[in-house]
PDB file of C-alpha atoms in Angstrom:
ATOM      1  CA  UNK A   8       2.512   0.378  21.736  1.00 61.00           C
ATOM      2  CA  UNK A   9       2.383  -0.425  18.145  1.00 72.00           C
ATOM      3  CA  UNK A  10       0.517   2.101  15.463  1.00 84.00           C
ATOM      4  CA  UNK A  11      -3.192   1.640  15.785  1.00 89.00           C
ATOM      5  CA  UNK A  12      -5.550   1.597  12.627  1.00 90.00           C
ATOM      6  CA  UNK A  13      -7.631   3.508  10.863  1.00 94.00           C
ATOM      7  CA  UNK A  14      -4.411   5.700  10.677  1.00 96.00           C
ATOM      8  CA  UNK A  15      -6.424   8.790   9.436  1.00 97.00           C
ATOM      9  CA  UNK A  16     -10.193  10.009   9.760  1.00 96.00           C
ATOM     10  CA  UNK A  17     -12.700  10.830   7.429  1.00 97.00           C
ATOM     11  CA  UNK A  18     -12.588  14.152   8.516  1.00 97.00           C
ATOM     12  CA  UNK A  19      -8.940  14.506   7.893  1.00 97.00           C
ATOM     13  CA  UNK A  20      -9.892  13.179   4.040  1.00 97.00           C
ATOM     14  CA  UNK A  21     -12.700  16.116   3.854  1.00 97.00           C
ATOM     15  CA  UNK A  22     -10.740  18.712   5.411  1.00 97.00           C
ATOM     16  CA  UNK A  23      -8.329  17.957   2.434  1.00 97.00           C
ATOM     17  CA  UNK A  24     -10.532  17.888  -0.642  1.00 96.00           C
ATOM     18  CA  UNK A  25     -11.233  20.282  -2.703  1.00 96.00           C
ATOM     19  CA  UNK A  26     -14.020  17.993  -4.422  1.00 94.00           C
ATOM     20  CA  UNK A  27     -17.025  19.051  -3.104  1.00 95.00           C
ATOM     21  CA  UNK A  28     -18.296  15.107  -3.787  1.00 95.00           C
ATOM     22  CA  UNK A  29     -15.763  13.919  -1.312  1.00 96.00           C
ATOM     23  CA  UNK A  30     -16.186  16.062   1.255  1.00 97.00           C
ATOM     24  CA  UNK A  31     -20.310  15.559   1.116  1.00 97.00           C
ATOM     25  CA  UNK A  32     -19.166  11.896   1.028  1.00 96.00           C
ATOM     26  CA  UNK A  33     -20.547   9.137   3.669  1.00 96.00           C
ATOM     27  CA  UNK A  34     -18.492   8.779   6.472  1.00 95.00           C
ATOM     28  CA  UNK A  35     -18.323   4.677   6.712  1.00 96.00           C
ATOM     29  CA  UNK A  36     -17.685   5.116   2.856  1.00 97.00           C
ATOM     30  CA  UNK A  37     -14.894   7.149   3.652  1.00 97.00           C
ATOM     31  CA  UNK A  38     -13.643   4.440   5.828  1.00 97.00           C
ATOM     32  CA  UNK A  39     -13.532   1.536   3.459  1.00 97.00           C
ATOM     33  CA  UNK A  40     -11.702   4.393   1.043  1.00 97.00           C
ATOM     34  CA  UNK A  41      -9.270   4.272   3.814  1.00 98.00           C
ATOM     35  CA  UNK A  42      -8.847   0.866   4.710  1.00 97.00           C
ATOM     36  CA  UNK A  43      -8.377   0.887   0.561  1.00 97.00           C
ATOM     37  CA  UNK A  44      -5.556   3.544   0.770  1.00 97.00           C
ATOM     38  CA  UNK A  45      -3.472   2.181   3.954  1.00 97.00           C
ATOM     39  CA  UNK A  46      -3.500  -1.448   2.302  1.00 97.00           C
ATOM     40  CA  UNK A  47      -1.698   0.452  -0.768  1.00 96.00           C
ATOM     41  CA  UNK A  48       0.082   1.934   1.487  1.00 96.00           C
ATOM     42  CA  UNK A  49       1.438  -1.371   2.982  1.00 94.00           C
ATOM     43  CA  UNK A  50       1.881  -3.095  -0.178  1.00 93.00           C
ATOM     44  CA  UNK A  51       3.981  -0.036  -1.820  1.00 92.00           C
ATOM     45  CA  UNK A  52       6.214  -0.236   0.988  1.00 93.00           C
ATOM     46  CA  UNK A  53       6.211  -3.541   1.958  1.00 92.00           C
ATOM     47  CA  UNK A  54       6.114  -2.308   5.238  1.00 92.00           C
ATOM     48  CA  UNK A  55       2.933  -2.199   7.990  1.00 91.00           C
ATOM     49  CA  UNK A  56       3.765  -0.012  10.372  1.00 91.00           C
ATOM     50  CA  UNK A  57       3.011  -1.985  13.445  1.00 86.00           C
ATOM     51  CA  UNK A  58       6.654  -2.476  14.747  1.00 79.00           C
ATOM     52  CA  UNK A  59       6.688  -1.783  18.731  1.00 73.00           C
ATOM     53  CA  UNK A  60       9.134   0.745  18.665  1.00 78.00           C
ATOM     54  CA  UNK A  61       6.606   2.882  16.182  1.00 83.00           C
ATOM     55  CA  UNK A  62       4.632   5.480  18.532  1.00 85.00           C
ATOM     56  CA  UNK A  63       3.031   7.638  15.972  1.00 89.00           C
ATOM     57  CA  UNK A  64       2.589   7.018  12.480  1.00 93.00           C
ATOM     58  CA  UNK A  65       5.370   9.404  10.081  1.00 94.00           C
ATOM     59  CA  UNK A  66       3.831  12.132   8.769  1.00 96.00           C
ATOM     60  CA  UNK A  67       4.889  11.717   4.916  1.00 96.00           C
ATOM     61  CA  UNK A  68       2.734   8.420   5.501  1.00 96.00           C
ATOM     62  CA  UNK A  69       0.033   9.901   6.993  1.00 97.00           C
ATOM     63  CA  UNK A  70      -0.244  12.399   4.151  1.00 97.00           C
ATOM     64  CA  UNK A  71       0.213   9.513   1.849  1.00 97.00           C
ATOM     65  CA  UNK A  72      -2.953   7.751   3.070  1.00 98.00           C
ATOM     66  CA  UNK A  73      -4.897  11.140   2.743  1.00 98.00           C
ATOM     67  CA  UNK A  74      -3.912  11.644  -0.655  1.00 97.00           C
ATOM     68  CA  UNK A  75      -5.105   7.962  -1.359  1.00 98.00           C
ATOM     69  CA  UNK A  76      -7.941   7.661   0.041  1.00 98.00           C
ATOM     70  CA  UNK A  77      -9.508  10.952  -1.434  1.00 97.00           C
ATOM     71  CA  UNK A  78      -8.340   9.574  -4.624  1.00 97.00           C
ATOM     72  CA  UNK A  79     -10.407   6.064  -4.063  1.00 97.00           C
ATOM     73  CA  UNK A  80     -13.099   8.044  -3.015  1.00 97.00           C
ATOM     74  CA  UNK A  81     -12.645  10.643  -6.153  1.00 95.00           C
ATOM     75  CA  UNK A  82     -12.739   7.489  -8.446  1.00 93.00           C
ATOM     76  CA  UNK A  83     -15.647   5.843  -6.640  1.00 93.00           C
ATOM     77  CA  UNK A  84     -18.142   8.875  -6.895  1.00 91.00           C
ATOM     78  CA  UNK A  85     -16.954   8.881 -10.773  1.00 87.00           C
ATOM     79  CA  UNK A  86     -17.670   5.511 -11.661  1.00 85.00           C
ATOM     80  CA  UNK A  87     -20.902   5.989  -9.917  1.00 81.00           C
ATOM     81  CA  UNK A  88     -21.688   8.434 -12.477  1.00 78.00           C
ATOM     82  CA  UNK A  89     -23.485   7.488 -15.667  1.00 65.00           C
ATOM     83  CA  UNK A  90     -21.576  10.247 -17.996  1.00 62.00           C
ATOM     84  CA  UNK A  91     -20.902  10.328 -21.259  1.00 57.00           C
ATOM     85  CA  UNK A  92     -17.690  10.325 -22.461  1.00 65.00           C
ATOM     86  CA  UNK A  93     -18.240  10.860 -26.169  1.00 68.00           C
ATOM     87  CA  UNK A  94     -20.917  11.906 -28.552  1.00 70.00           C
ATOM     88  CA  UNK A  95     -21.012  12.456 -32.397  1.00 76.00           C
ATOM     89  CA  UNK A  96     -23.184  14.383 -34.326  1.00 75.00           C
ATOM     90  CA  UNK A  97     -23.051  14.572 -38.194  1.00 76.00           C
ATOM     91  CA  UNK A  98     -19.519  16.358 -38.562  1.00 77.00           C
ATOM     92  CA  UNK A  99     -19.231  17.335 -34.734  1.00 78.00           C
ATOM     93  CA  UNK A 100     -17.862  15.232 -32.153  1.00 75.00           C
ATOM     94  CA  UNK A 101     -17.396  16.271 -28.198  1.00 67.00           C
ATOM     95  CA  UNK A 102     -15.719  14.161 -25.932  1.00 67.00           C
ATOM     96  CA  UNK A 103     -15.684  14.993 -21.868  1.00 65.00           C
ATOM     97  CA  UNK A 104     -12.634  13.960 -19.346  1.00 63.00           C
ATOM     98  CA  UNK A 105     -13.936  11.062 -17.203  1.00 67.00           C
ATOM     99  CA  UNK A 106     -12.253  12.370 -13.974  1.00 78.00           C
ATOM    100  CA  UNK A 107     -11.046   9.206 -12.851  1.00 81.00           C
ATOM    101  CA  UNK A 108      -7.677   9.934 -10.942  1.00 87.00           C
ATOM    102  CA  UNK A 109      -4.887   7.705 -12.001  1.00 87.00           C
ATOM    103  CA  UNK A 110      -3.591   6.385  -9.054  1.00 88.00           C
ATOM    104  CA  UNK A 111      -0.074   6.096 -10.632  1.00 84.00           C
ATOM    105  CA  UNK A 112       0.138   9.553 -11.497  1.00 87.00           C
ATOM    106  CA  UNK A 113      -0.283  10.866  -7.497  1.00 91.00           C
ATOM    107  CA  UNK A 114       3.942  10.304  -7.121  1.00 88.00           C
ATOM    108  CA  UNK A 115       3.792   8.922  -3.496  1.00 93.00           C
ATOM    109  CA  UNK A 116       7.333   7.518  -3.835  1.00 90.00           C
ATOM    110  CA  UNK A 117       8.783  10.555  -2.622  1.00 91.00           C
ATOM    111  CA  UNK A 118       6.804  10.297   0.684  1.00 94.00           C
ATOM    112  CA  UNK A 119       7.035   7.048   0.994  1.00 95.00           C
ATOM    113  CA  UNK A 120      10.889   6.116  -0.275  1.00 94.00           C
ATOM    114  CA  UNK A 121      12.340   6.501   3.324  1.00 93.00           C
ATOM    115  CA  UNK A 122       9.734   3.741   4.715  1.00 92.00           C
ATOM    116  CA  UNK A 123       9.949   1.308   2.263  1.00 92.00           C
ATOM    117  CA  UNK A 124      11.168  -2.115   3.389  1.00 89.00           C
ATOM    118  CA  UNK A 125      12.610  -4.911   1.320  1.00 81.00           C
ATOM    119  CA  UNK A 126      10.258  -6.823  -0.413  1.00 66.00           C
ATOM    120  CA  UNK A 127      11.351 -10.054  -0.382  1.00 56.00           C
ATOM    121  CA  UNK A 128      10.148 -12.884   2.350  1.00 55.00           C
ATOM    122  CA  UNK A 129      13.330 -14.444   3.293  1.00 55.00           C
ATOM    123  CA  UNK A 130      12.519 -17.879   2.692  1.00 62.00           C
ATOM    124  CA  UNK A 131      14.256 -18.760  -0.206  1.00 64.00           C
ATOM    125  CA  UNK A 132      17.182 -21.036  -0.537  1.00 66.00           C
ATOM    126  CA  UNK A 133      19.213 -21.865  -3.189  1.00 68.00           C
ATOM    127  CA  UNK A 134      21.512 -24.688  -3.280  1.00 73.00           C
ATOM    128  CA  UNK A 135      24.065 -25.874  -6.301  1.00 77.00           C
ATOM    129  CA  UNK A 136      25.400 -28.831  -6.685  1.00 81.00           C
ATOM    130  CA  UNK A 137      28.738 -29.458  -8.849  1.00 79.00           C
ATOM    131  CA  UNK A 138      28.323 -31.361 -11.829  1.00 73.00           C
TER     132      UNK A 138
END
């Protein structure tokens, strides 16, 4: 019996947080935010997870996908938002952090190194000819 999807619950995302806008967040939002973080999950690792001989999903990946997906959902709620970012007045000028979470910056490679698969599909062939 293969992994089964979602890997992770909302509740598991909330239980996480320490945003207080996450963890008030909707639950089937928190599902796409999910869906959102397993895909980049996937694609990182080239690797889905539904091989037969997988019972359980590894925890490093599970924690991955919690990590993510409160990140999507951080950088939802913040978009949402109508701040401002900047203002100027006369010889005074205030500028405010936008809150967005750069997804690079979250370093899932360490969690994620020992899963990761080749990337490459197999299919290609390369044939020479002598000239």
């Amino acid at each position: 019996m293969a992994v089964v999807r979602p890997w992770i619950t909302p509740d598991e995302v909330k239980a996480y947080t320490d945003h207080a806008e996450v963890a008030k967040r909707d639950g089937a939002k928190l599902q796409m935010d999910i869906f959102r973080a397993e895909q980049k999950v996937i694609s990182i690792t080239h690797n889905s997870f539904d091989g037969e001989e997988l019972k359980t999903l590894p925890e490093p990946v599970r924690v991955a996908v919690i990590i993510l997906a409160e990140a999507f959902a951080k950088n939802s709620i913040e978009k949402a938002k109508k701040q401002i970012r900047s203002e100027t007045f006369d010889d005074y000028s205030y500028s405010v952090d936008s809150g967005v979470i750069d997804l690079d910056s979250l370093d899932l490679d360490y969690l994620l190194k020992d899963f990761m698969l080749d990337g490459g599909s197999g299919n290609i062939v390369l044939r020479m000819n002598v000239i």
